[in-house]
PDB file of C-alpha atoms in Angstrom:
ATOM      1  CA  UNK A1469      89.306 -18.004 120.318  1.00 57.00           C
ATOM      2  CA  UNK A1470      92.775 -16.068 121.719  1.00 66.00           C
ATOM      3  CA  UNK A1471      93.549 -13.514 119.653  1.00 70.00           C
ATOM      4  CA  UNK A1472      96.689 -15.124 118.292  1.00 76.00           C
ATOM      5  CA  UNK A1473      94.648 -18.234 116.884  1.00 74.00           C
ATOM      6  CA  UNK A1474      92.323 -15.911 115.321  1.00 73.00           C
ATOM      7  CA  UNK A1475      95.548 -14.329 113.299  1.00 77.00           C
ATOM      8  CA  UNK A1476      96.988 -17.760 112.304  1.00 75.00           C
ATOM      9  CA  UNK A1477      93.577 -18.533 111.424  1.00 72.00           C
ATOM     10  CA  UNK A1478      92.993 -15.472 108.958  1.00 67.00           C
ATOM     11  CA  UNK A1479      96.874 -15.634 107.619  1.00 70.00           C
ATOM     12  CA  UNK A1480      96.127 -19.417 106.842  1.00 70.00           C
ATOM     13  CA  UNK A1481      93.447 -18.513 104.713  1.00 67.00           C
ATOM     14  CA  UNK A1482      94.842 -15.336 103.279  1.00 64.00           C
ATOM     15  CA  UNK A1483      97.751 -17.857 102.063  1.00 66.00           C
ATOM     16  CA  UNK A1484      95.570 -20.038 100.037  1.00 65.00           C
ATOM     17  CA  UNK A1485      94.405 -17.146  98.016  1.00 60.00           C
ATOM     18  CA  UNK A1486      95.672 -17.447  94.496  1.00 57.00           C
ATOM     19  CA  UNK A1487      97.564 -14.460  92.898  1.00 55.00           C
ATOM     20  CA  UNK A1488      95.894 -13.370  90.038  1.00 57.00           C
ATOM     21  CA  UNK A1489      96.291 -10.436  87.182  1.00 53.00           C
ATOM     22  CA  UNK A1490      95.243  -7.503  88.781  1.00 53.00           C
ATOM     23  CA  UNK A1491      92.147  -4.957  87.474  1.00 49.00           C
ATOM     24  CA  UNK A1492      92.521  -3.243  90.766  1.00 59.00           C
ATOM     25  CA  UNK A1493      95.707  -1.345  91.588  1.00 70.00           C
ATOM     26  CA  UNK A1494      96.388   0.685  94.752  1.00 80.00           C
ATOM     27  CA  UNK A1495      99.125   2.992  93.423  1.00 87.00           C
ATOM     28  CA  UNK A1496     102.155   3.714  94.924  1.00 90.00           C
ATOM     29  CA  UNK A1497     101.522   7.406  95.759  1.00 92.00           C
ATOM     30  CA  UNK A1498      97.951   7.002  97.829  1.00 91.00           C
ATOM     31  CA  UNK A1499      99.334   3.582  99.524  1.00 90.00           C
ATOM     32  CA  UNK A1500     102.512   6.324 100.992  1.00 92.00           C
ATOM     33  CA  UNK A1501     100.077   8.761 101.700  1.00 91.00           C
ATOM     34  CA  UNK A1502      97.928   5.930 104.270  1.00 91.00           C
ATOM     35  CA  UNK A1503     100.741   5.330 105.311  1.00 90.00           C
ATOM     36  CA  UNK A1504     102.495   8.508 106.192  1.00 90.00           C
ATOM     37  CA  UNK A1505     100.278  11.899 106.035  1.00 89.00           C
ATOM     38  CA  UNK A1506      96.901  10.335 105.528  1.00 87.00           C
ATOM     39  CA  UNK A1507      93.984  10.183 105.247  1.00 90.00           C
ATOM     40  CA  UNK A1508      93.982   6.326 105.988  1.00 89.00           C
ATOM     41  CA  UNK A1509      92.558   3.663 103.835  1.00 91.00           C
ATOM     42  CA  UNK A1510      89.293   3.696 102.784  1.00 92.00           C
ATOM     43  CA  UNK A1511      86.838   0.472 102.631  1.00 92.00           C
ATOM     44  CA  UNK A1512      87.112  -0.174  98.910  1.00 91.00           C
ATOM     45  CA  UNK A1513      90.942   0.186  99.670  1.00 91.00           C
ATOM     46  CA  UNK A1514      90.899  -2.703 102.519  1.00 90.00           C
ATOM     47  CA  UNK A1515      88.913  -4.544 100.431  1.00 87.00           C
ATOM     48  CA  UNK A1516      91.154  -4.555  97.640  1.00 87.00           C
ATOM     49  CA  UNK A1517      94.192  -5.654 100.728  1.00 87.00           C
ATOM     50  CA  UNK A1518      91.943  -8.307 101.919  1.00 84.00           C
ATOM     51  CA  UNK A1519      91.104  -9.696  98.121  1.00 83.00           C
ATOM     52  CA  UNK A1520      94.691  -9.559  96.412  1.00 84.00           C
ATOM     53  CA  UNK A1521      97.920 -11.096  97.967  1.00 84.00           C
ATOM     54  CA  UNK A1522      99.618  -9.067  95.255  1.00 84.00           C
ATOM     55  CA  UNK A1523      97.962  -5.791  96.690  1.00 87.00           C
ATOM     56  CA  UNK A1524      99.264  -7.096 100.266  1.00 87.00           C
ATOM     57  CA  UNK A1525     102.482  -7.725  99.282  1.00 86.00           C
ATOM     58  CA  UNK A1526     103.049  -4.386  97.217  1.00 90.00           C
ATOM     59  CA  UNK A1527     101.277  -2.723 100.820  1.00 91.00           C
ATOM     60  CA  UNK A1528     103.872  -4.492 102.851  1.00 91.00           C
ATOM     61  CA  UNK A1529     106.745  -3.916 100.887  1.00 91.00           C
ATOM     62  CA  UNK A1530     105.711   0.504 101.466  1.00 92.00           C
ATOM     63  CA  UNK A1531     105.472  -0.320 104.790  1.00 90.00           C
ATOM     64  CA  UNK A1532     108.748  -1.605 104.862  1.00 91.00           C
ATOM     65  CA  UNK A1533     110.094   1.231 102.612  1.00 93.00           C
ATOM     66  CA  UNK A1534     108.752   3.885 105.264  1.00 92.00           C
ATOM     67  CA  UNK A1535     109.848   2.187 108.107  1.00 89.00           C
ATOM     68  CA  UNK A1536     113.309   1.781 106.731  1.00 91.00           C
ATOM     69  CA  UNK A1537     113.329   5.831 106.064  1.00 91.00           C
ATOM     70  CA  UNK A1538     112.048   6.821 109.100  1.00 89.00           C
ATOM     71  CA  UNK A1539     114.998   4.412 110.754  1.00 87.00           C
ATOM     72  CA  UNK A1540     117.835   6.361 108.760  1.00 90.00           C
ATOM     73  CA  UNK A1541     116.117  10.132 109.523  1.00 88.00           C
ATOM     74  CA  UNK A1542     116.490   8.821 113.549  1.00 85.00           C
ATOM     75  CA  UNK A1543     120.001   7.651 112.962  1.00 86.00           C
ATOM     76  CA  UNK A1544     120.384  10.792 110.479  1.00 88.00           C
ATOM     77  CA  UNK A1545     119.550  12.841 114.046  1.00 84.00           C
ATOM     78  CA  UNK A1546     121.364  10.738 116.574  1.00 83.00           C
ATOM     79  CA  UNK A1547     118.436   9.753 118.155  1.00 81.00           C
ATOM     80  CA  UNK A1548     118.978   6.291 120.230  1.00 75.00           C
ATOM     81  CA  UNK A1549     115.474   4.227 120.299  1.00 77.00           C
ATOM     82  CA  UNK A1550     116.812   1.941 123.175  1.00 77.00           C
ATOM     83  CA  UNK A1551     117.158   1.978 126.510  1.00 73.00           C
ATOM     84  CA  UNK A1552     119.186  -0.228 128.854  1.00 66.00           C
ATOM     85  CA  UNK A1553     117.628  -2.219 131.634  1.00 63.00           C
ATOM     86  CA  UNK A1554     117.334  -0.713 135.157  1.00 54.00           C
ATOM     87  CA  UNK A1555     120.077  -1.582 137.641  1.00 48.00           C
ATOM     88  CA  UNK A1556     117.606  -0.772 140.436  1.00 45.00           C
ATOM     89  CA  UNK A1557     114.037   0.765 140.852  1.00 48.00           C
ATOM     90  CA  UNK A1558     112.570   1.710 143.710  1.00 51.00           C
ATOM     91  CA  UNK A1559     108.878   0.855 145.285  1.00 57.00           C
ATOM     92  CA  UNK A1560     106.714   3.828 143.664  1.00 70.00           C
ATOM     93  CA  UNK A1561     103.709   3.367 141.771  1.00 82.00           C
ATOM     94  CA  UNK A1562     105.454   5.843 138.988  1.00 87.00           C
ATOM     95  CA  UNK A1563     108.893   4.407 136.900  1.00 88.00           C
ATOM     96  CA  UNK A1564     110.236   6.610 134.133  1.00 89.00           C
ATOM     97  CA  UNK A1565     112.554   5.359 131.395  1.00 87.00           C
ATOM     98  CA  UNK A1566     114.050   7.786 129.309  1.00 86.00           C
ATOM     99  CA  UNK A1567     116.336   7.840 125.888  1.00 83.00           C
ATOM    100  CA  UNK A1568     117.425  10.596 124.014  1.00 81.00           C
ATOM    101  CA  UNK A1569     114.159  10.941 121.808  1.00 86.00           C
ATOM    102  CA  UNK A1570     111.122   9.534 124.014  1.00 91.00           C
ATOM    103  CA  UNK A1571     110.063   8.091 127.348  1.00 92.00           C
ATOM    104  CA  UNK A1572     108.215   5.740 128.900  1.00 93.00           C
ATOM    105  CA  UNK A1573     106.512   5.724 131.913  1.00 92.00           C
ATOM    106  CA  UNK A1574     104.973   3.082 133.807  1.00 91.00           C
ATOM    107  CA  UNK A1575     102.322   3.424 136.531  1.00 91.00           C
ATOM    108  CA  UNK A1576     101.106   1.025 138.676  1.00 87.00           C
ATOM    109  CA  UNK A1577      97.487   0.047 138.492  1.00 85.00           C
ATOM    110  CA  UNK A1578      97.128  -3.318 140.868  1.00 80.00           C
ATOM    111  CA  UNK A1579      94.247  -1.115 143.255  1.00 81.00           C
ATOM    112  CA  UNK A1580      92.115  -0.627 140.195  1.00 80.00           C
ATOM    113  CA  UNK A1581      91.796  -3.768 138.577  1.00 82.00           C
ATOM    114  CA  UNK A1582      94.819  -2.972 135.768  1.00 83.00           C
ATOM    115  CA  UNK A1583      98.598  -3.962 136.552  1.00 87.00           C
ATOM    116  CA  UNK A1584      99.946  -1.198 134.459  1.00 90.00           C
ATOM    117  CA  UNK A1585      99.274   1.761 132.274  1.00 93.00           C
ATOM    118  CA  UNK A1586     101.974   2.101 129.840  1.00 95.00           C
ATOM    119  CA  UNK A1587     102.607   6.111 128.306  1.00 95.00           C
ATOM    120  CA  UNK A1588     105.018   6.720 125.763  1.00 96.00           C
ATOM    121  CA  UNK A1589     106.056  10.302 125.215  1.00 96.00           C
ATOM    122  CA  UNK A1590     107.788  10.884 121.876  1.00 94.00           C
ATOM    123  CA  UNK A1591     110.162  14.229 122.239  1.00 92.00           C
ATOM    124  CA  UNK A1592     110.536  16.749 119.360  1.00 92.00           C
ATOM    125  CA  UNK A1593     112.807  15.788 116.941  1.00 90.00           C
ATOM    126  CA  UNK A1594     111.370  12.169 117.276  1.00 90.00           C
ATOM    127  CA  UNK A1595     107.844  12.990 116.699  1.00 91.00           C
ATOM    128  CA  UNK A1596     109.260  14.952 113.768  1.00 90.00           C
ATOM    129  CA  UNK A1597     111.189  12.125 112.022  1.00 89.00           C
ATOM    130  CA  UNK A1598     108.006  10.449 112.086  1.00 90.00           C
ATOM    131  CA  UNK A1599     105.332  10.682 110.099  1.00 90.00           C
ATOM    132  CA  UNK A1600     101.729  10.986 111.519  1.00 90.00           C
ATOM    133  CA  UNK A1601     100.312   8.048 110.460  1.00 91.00           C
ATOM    134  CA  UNK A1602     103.360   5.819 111.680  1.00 92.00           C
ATOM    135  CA  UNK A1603     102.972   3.023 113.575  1.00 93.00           C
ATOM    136  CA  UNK A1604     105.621   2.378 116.692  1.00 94.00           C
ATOM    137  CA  UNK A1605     106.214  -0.272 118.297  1.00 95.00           C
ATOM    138  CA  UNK A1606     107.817  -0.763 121.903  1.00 94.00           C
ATOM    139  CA  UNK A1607     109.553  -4.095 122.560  1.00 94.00           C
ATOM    140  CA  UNK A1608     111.853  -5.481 125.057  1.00 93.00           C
ATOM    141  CA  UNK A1609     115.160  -7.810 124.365  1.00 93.00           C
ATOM    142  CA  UNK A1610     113.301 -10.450 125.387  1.00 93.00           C
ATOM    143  CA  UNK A1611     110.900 -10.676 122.498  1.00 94.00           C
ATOM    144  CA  UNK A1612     107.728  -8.979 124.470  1.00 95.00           C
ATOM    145  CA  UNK A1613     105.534  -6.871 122.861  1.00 96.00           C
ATOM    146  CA  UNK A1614     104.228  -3.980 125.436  1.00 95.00           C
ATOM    147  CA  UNK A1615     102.923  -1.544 123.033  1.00 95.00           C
ATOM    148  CA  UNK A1616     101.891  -0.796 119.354  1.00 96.00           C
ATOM    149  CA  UNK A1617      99.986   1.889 118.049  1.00 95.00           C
ATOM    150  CA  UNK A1618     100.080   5.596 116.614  1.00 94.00           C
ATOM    151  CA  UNK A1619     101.235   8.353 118.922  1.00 95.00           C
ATOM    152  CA  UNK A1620      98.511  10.993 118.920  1.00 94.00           C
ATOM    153  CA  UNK A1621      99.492  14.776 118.098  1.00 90.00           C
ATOM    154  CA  UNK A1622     101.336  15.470 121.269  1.00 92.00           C
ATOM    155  CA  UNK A1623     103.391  12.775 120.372  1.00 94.00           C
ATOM    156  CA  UNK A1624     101.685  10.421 122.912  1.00 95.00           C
ATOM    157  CA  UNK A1625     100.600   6.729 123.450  1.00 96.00           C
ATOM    158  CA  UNK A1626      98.999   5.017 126.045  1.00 95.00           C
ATOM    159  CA  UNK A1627      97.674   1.552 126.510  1.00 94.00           C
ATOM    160  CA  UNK A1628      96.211  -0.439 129.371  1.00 92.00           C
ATOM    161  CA  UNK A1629      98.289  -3.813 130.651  1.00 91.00           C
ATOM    162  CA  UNK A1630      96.556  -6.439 131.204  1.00 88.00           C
ATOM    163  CA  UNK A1631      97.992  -9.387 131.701  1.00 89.00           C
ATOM    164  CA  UNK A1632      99.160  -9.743 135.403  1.00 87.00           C
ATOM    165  CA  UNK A1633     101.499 -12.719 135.468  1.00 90.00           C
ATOM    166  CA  UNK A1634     104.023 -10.670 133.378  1.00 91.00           C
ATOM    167  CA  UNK A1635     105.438  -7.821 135.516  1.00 89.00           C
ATOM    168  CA  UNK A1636     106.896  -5.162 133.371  1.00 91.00           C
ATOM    169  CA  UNK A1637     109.007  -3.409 136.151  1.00 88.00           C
ATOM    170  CA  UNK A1638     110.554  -6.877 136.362  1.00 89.00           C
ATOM    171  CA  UNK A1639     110.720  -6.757 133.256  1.00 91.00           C
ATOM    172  CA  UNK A1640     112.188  -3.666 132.836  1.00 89.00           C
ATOM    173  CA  UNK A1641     115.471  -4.445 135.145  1.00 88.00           C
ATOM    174  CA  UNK A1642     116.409  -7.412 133.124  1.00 91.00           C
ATOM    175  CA  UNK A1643     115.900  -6.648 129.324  1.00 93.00           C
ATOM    176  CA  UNK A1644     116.354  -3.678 127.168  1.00 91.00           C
ATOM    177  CA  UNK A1645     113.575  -1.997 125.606  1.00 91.00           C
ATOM    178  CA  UNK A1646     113.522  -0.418 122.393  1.00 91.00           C
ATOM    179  CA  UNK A1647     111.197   2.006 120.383  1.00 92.00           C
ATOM    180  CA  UNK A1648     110.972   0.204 116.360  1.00 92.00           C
ATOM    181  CA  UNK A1649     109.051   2.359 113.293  1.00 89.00           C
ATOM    182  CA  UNK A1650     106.535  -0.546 112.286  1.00 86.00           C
TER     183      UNK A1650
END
């Protein structure tokens, strides 16, 4: 089963569950604190998400809350999470894009089996507007998805692409991309 059958699967069921007075609560304080400094949830936590819709909800609405904060600190420090498309790029295996706060670089894997490796490389003041246990996100204007994930202490992410009908360089010269605080 793809893995976007799977999620429709589990959200359809996660729907039908009935919303009931809670014994349970996951405070507001330690659901921040997975969220922002750590440490992350632990299994009686998740269980408590994956039991209660009210417990997701209240988890999604923090999310939401951090994201939203750690969108005004960027603005707050004039950093720009977008960057235009490429008027040109030449033939290397190697493409840099860079914004005021990060950069992304792109290197080409065809000879090995992978069509890209994506590396994100959050500068400074970005990877100090975030939080360490924030989630980022790198889209482009048209709706694709290339990365998600946690930058690790350096302020780095990497991730393997693997689909090769979608070329990202092509990608890349005809939509902008832009760095979102999941």
């Amino acid at each position: 089963m793809k893995t976007e059958s799977m999620k429709a699967l589990l959200a359809a069921m996660l729907e039908q569950q009935l919303v009931e007075d809670e014994v349970r609560v996951l405070d507001e304080k330690r659901m921040r604190e997975s969220l922002t400094t750590g440490p992350g949830l632990s299994d009686e936590e998740k269980d408590l998400l994956l039991r209660s819709p009210l417990a997701r909800y209240r988890y999604q609405d923090m999310q939401a809350q951090i994201a939203e904060e750690v969108t005004e600190t960027l603005r707050r420090h004039n950093i720009d999470t977008r960057i235009l498309p490429l008027a040109a790029a030449d033939k290397s295996d190697t493409h840099t894009f860079t914004c005021t706060g990060y950069r992304v670089i792109l290197y080409d894997k065809k000879k090995y089996g992978i069509p890209w490796m994506i590396l994100l490389q959050l500068e400074k003041p970005l990877r100090d507007a975030i939080n360490p246990f924030t989630v980022v996100r790198l889209v482009d204007s048209g709706g694709l998805e290339w990365m998600r994930g946690r930058p690790d202490a350096n302020g780095e992410l990497t991730v393997s692409w693997i689909h090769p009908d979608t070329d990202l360089l092509e990608r890349a010269r005809r939509y902008e991309l832009n760095l979102e605080i999941v």
